[in-house]
PDB file of C-alpha atoms in Angstrom:
ATOM      1  CA  UNK J 163     126.155  45.251  70.134  1.00 47.00           C
ATOM      2  CA  UNK J 164     127.907  48.151  68.412  1.00 53.00           C
ATOM      3  CA  UNK J 165     130.405  50.022  70.525  1.00 56.00           C
ATOM      4  CA  UNK J 166     129.557  53.737  70.635  1.00 61.00           C
ATOM      5  CA  UNK J 167     132.572  56.000  70.897  1.00 67.00           C
ATOM      6  CA  UNK J 168     132.202  59.473  72.354  1.00 74.00           C
ATOM      7  CA  UNK J 169     134.206  62.262  70.797  1.00 77.00           C
ATOM      8  CA  UNK J 170     134.268  65.732  72.347  1.00 81.00           C
ATOM      9  CA  UNK J 171     135.590  67.658  69.343  1.00 82.00           C
ATOM     10  CA  UNK J 172     133.574  68.631  66.290  1.00 81.00           C
ATOM     11  CA  UNK J 173     135.092  69.423  62.906  1.00 79.00           C
ATOM     12  CA  UNK J 174     133.004  71.329  60.355  1.00 81.00           C
ATOM     13  CA  UNK J 175     133.801  72.222  56.772  1.00 83.00           C
ATOM     14  CA  UNK J 176     131.949  73.689  53.828  1.00 89.00           C
ATOM     15  CA  UNK J 177     132.071  71.406  50.808  1.00 86.00           C
ATOM     16  CA  UNK J 178     130.548  71.376  47.349  1.00 90.00           C
ATOM     17  CA  UNK J 179     127.439  69.347  46.648  1.00 92.00           C
ATOM     18  CA  UNK J 180     129.541  66.920  44.596  1.00 90.00           C
ATOM     19  CA  UNK J 181     132.051  66.405  47.423  1.00 87.00           C
ATOM     20  CA  UNK J 182     129.235  65.916  49.935  1.00 91.00           C
ATOM     21  CA  UNK J 183     127.544  63.337  47.689  1.00 92.00           C
ATOM     22  CA  UNK J 184     130.895  61.571  47.172  1.00 89.00           C
ATOM     23  CA  UNK J 185     131.476  61.308  50.943  1.00 88.00           C
ATOM     24  CA  UNK J 186     127.942  60.037  51.511  1.00 91.00           C
ATOM     25  CA  UNK J 187     128.179  57.468  48.697  1.00 90.00           C
ATOM     26  CA  UNK J 188     131.606  56.166  49.726  1.00 86.00           C
ATOM     27  CA  UNK J 189     130.595  55.943  53.368  1.00 85.00           C
ATOM     28  CA  UNK J 190     127.398  54.078  52.432  1.00 88.00           C
ATOM     29  CA  UNK J 191     129.311  51.725  50.111  1.00 84.00           C
ATOM     30  CA  UNK J 192     131.583  50.749  53.009  1.00 81.00           C
ATOM     31  CA  UNK J 193     128.821  50.570  55.602  1.00 84.00           C
ATOM     32  CA  UNK J 194     130.220  53.534  57.545  1.00 84.00           C
ATOM     33  CA  UNK J 195     128.606  56.641  58.896  1.00 86.00           C
ATOM     34  CA  UNK J 196     129.831  59.918  57.407  1.00 87.00           C
ATOM     35  CA  UNK J 197     131.622  60.632  60.693  1.00 85.00           C
ATOM     36  CA  UNK J 198     133.411  57.268  60.649  1.00 82.00           C
ATOM     37  CA  UNK J 199     134.411  57.787  57.032  1.00 82.00           C
ATOM     38  CA  UNK J 200     135.760  61.274  57.721  1.00 81.00           C
ATOM     39  CA  UNK J 201     137.683  60.025  60.776  1.00 77.00           C
ATOM     40  CA  UNK J 202     139.426  57.512  58.491  1.00 74.00           C
ATOM     41  CA  UNK J 203     140.279  60.312  56.067  1.00 74.00           C
ATOM     42  CA  UNK J 204     141.602  62.564  58.852  1.00 71.00           C
ATOM     43  CA  UNK J 205     143.845  59.768  60.144  1.00 67.00           C
ATOM     44  CA  UNK J 206     145.588  59.375  56.800  1.00 62.00           C
ATOM     45  CA  UNK J 207     149.154  60.567  56.697  1.00 51.00           C
ATOM     46  CA  UNK J 208     148.838  63.724  54.629  1.00 54.00           C
ATOM     47  CA  UNK J 209     151.273  66.082  56.339  1.00 53.00           C
ATOM     48  CA  UNK J 210     154.073  65.028  53.972  1.00 57.00           C
ATOM     49  CA  UNK J 211     153.621  66.972  50.698  1.00 63.00           C
ATOM     50  CA  UNK J 212     155.016  64.100  48.595  1.00 63.00           C
ATOM     51  CA  UNK J 213     152.650  61.634  50.270  1.00 55.00           C
ATOM     52  CA  UNK J 214     149.732  64.010  49.786  1.00 60.00           C
ATOM     53  CA  UNK J 215     150.486  64.173  46.026  1.00 64.00           C
ATOM     54  CA  UNK J 216     150.647  60.371  45.813  1.00 59.00           C
ATOM     55  CA  UNK J 217     147.386  59.778  47.610  1.00 58.00           C
ATOM     56  CA  UNK J 218     147.061  57.326  50.433  1.00 57.00           C
ATOM     57  CA  UNK J 219     146.084  53.803  51.243  1.00 60.00           C
ATOM     58  CA  UNK J 220     143.884  53.188  54.231  1.00 60.00           C
ATOM     59  CA  UNK J 221     143.380  49.676  55.591  1.00 63.00           C
ATOM     60  CA  UNK J 222     141.104  48.570  58.366  1.00 64.00           C
ATOM     61  CA  UNK J 223     142.518  46.667  61.339  1.00 66.00           C
ATOM     62  CA  UNK J 224     141.204  43.272  60.180  1.00 70.00           C
ATOM     63  CA  UNK J 225     142.865  43.596  56.772  1.00 70.00           C
ATOM     64  CA  UNK J 226     146.129  44.707  58.379  1.00 72.00           C
ATOM     65  CA  UNK J 227     146.080  41.685  60.723  1.00 76.00           C
ATOM     66  CA  UNK J 228     145.460  39.320  57.806  1.00 76.00           C
ATOM     67  CA  UNK J 229     148.314  40.856  55.822  1.00 76.00           C
ATOM     68  CA  UNK J 230     150.584  40.795  58.860  1.00 77.00           C
ATOM     69  CA  UNK J 231     149.861  37.117  59.556  1.00 80.00           C
ATOM     70  CA  UNK J 232     150.546  36.208  55.937  1.00 78.00           C
ATOM     71  CA  UNK J 233     153.816  38.156  55.892  1.00 79.00           C
ATOM     72  CA  UNK J 234     154.967  36.492  59.132  1.00 81.00           C
ATOM     73  CA  UNK J 235     154.119  33.057  57.703  1.00 80.00           C
ATOM     74  CA  UNK J 236     155.893  33.996  54.463  1.00 78.00           C
ATOM     75  CA  UNK J 237     158.985  35.120  56.353  1.00 80.00           C
ATOM     76  CA  UNK J 238     159.028  31.945  58.464  1.00 81.00           C
ATOM     77  CA  UNK J 239     158.883  29.653  55.421  1.00 78.00           C
ATOM     78  CA  UNK J 240     161.498  31.699  53.589  1.00 80.00           C
ATOM     79  CA  UNK J 241     163.801  31.639  56.622  1.00 85.00           C
ATOM     80  CA  UNK J 242     163.408  27.861  57.004  1.00 83.00           C
ATOM     81  CA  UNK J 243     164.155  27.326  53.306  1.00 80.00           C
ATOM     82  CA  UNK J 244     167.319  29.411  53.463  1.00 84.00           C
ATOM     83  CA  UNK J 245     168.364  27.661  56.692  1.00 86.00           C
ATOM     84  CA  UNK J 246     168.027  24.277  54.948  1.00 83.00           C
ATOM     85  CA  UNK J 247     170.149  25.525  52.028  1.00 84.00           C
ATOM     86  CA  UNK J 248     172.803  26.756  54.459  1.00 89.00           C
ATOM     87  CA  UNK J 249     172.847  23.375  56.228  1.00 86.00           C
ATOM     88  CA  UNK J 250     173.477  21.673  52.868  1.00 86.00           C
ATOM     89  CA  UNK J 251     176.395  23.991  52.132  1.00 86.00           C
ATOM     90  CA  UNK J 252     177.837  23.500  55.625  1.00 88.00           C
ATOM     91  CA  UNK J 253     177.574  19.702  55.383  1.00 85.00           C
ATOM     92  CA  UNK J 254     179.151  19.605  51.932  1.00 85.00           C
ATOM     93  CA  UNK J 255     181.948  21.978  52.992  1.00 86.00           C
ATOM     94  CA  UNK J 256     182.791  19.599  55.858  1.00 87.00           C
ATOM     95  CA  UNK J 257     182.600  16.374  53.871  1.00 84.00           C
ATOM     96  CA  UNK J 258     179.269  15.281  55.344  1.00 81.00           C
ATOM     97  CA  UNK J 259     175.955  14.482  53.737  1.00 74.00           C
ATOM     98  CA  UNK J 260     175.343  11.892  51.064  1.00 82.00           C
ATOM     99  CA  UNK J 261     173.311  12.273  47.897  1.00 82.00           C
ATOM    100  CA  UNK J 262     170.106  10.987  49.536  1.00 86.00           C
ATOM    101  CA  UNK J 263     170.430  13.487  52.417  1.00 84.00           C
ATOM    102  CA  UNK J 264     171.149  16.394  50.033  1.00 84.00           C
ATOM    103  CA  UNK J 265     168.216  15.384  47.841  1.00 86.00           C
ATOM    104  CA  UNK J 266     165.906  15.302  50.876  1.00 87.00           C
ATOM    105  CA  UNK J 267     167.100  18.729  52.023  1.00 84.00           C
ATOM    106  CA  UNK J 268     166.602  20.166  48.539  1.00 87.00           C
ATOM    107  CA  UNK J 269     163.066  18.749  48.476  1.00 90.00           C
ATOM    108  CA  UNK J 270     162.466  20.395  51.873  1.00 85.00           C
ATOM    109  CA  UNK J 271     163.763  23.711  50.514  1.00 84.00           C
ATOM    110  CA  UNK J 272     161.610  23.454  47.405  1.00 87.00           C
ATOM    111  CA  UNK J 273     158.509  22.788  49.516  1.00 86.00           C
ATOM    112  CA  UNK J 274     159.173  25.708  51.873  1.00 82.00           C
ATOM    113  CA  UNK J 275     159.932  28.105  49.042  1.00 83.00           C
ATOM    114  CA  UNK J 276     156.831  26.905  47.149  1.00 86.00           C
ATOM    115  CA  UNK J 277     154.814  27.751  50.262  1.00 82.00           C
ATOM    116  CA  UNK J 278     156.367  31.231  50.195  1.00 80.00           C
ATOM    117  CA  UNK J 279     155.324  31.586  46.556  1.00 84.00           C
ATOM    118  CA  UNK J 280     151.788  30.371  47.356  1.00 84.00           C
ATOM    119  CA  UNK J 281     151.621  32.921  50.177  1.00 79.00           C
ATOM    120  CA  UNK J 282     152.907  35.646  47.893  1.00 79.00           C
ATOM    121  CA  UNK J 283     150.226  34.852  45.332  1.00 83.00           C
ATOM    122  CA  UNK J 284     147.513  34.789  47.994  1.00 81.00           C
ATOM    123  CA  UNK J 285     148.763  38.085  49.424  1.00 77.00           C
ATOM    124  CA  UNK J 286     148.741  39.631  45.954  1.00 77.00           C
ATOM    125  CA  UNK J 287     145.153  38.492  45.398  1.00 80.00           C
ATOM    126  CA  UNK J 288     144.093  39.858  48.787  1.00 75.00           C
ATOM    127  CA  UNK J 289     145.702  43.224  48.081  1.00 73.00           C
ATOM    128  CA  UNK J 290     143.982  43.351  44.683  1.00 72.00           C
ATOM    129  CA  UNK J 291     140.719  42.548  46.443  1.00 70.00           C
ATOM    130  CA  UNK J 292     141.279  45.371  48.901  1.00 65.00           C
ATOM    131  CA  UNK J 293     141.693  47.799  46.017  1.00 61.00           C
ATOM    132  CA  UNK J 294     138.120  46.993  44.987  1.00 61.00           C
ATOM    133  CA  UNK J 295     136.905  48.122  48.427  1.00 58.00           C
ATOM    134  CA  UNK J 296     138.912  51.317  48.726  1.00 54.00           C
ATOM    135  CA  UNK J 297     137.421  53.682  51.249  1.00 51.00           C
ATOM    136  CA  UNK J 298     139.653  56.559  50.254  1.00 53.00           C
ATOM    137  CA  UNK J 299     140.900  56.748  46.725  1.00 49.00           C
ATOM    138  CA  UNK J 300     143.485  58.748  44.886  1.00 46.00           C
ATOM    139  CA  UNK J 301     144.400  59.441  41.292  1.00 40.00           C
TER     140      UNK J 301
END
């Protein structure tokens, strides 16, 4: 069941036929009502003149959660890889750790950092995919 939100305020504006058609087409393409589409546009950060010149990026909550999860996973793997490198340095500085141990730790680091790279590539593909579904575009 679709949740119906009640809003008390109404915003009206006169627009050209071309702008009206563009809003209708973009809203339809994204499966939104015109009101939903315009609410997304209104919520964009446009009060900063530099940001307004640049245009904006608007992501839905699901996309933001996916990106957030990937970044957290990426950060965890990166942190673990760096921690393993630091443990190698500490052990070698204190005369501990044989070649087999160091080799194992380096393999662990390589795996963790490869996972970071895989995550980075996946994140890049997801962001490129989001660009294909832009609700609000800019030049």
